[in-house]
Amino acid sequence: MKDSIQMSDLRNQYLELKTEIDSAVLDCLESGAYINGPSVKEFQVSLEKYLNVKHVIPCANGTDSLQIAMMALDLKPGDEVICPAFTYAATAEVIALLGLVPVMVDVDLTTFNITAEIIEPAITSKTKAIVPVHLYGQSSDMEPILKLAEKHGLYVIEDNAQAIGADYTFTDGSVAKTGTIGHIGSTSFFPSKNLGCYGDGGALMTNDDTLAAKMRMIANHGQEKKYFHKVIGCNSRLDTIQAAILNVKLKRLDKFGMARNKMADYYDQKLNNINGLIIPVREKKSNHVFHQYTLRVLDNKRDELKKYLADHGIPTMIYYPLPLYRQEAYQKYVDENFEVPSAEILCKEVLSLPIHTEQNIDHQQYIVETIHKFYSN
Ligand SMILES: *Cc1c(COP(=O)(O)O)cnc(C)c1O
């Protein structure tokens, strides 16, 4: 049994959907329309409807979507973009790649996300944009971030690669999907993401017509009309076959979210009484779509617990082992006095457990029993 526990069980999900996915993929092969085939447009429209957003611009992957978003804002070299120090590198990578300056800030210790209070002191006359990342599947507290951005005239780009499908509730009771709240939202369809294809894929979202037209143009070699290039762009398309797969999966995204929540509820229930473990904190303003189920393992025991679980056939992951500014590539953006204490703590404490849409209750029971055994030794 233990050999087959997966961090994210993509194969069994495929087997559930096999008939529909196989036929969607074969239709693409039969059609001969391999680039920008009909499934891409179909997916765009379905995702616009699902997210209740005016424009979705499909592209090749999540990193490209962040890059295209930055390119559409006409920023100048040296302009500063605020992002979390505790995130996947892609967020800061595209900022740096465009000659902009990633200003990495700390995150909140309970939500793992950046907040308006943390962002504000980092704003300078050069700041042009903020990139909140909705880490592990839960929205950053967007309302205060939007207010702060408005006050300082800044763009907000949501990195929604981990939280597609999550809702955020404003104080007036209105609800919006993450990725549609800032000026631009970006997401990834990497296989293990909550809405994943079987290769690479990504998309941008916006309610702004001008930004939408610009991002569509940038993703298509800066062409306004075929062979007439208005700006320097890139080549970033969602593959037709991947779009066909996403069409099958998008219909199930809410069901997938519920399945992940069911696994998370079980972990919560079985692990909340262990001294030395902090289960994920669930925010009132955002539901959680549990891209990851991430514990904080206190008392310097994380690596020991990880090894113990591995020895018992249970895979776990550390997202992320280093704050970005301590990665070799990003050290040059900070001086020696730079500090992000909460991000430092989290890098030493976080441990993500297996979570996916195909709950195997025997596996899950075995996982929590093994964790209990570790703590009773
Ligand atoms: C996965 C991910 C990305 C990048 O997506 P790719 O499709 O792999 O390029 C960016 N940001 C975050 C937070 C991610 O989790």
PDB file of N, CA and C in Angstrom, residues 5 7 41 46 174 228 245 306 330 347 357:
ATOM      1  N   ILE A   5       1.455   5.752  -2.335  1.00  0.00           N
ATOM      2  CA  ILE A   5       0.979   7.079  -1.911  1.00  0.00           C
ATOM      3  C   ILE A   5       1.675   8.155  -2.740  1.00  0.00           C
ATOM      4  N   MET A   7       2.075  12.359  -3.843  1.00  0.00           N
ATOM      5  CA  MET A   7       1.894  13.741  -3.393  1.00  0.00           C
ATOM      6  C   MET A   7       0.638  14.323  -4.047  1.00  0.00           C
ATOM      7  N   LYS A  41     -10.474  28.618 -27.937  1.00  0.00           N
ATOM      8  CA  LYS A  41     -11.510  29.648 -27.791  1.00  0.00           C
ATOM      9  C   LYS A  41     -12.618  29.174 -26.847  1.00  0.00           C
ATOM     10  N   SER A  46     -15.357  29.606 -21.633  1.00  0.00           N
ATOM     11  CA  SER A  46     -15.831  28.897 -20.438  1.00  0.00           C
ATOM     12  C   SER A  46     -15.166  29.431 -19.176  1.00  0.00           C
ATOM     13  N   SER A 174     -19.855  41.475  -1.336  1.00  0.00           N
ATOM     14  CA  SER A 174     -19.681  40.994  -2.710  1.00  0.00           C
ATOM     15  C   SER A 174     -18.526  39.992  -2.773  1.00  0.00           C
ATOM     16  N   PHE A 228       2.071  42.339 -38.888  1.00  0.00           N
ATOM     17  CA  PHE A 228       2.290  43.748 -38.546  1.00  0.00           C
ATOM     18  C   PHE A 228       2.516  43.837 -37.039  1.00  0.00           C
ATOM     19  N   ILE A 245      -8.188  19.296 -23.026  1.00  0.00           N
ATOM     20  CA  ILE A 245      -8.142  18.609 -21.720  1.00  0.00           C
ATOM     21  C   ILE A 245      -8.716  19.522 -20.635  1.00  0.00           C
ATOM     22  N   LYS A 306       9.808  14.814   8.178  1.00  0.00           N
ATOM     23  CA  LYS A 306       9.812  14.532   6.732  1.00  0.00           C
ATOM     24  C   LYS A 306      10.523  13.200   6.455  1.00  0.00           C
ATOM     25  N   TYR A 330      18.951  35.776  -6.594  1.00  0.00           N
ATOM     26  CA  TYR A 330      18.223  36.977  -6.155  1.00  0.00           C
ATOM     27  C   TYR A 330      18.911  37.732  -5.033  1.00  0.00           C
ATOM     28  N   CYS A 347      10.169  28.882   6.081  1.00  0.00           N
ATOM     29  CA  CYS A 347      11.050  28.007   5.299  1.00  0.00           C
ATOM     30  C   CYS A 347      11.597  26.857   6.144  1.00  0.00           C
ATOM     31  N   THR A 357      -7.462  15.012  -5.683  1.00  0.00           N
ATOM     32  CA  THR A 357      -8.917  14.930  -5.834  1.00  0.00           C
ATOM     33  C   THR A 357      -9.438  13.503  -5.674  1.00  0.00           C
TER      34      THR A 357
END
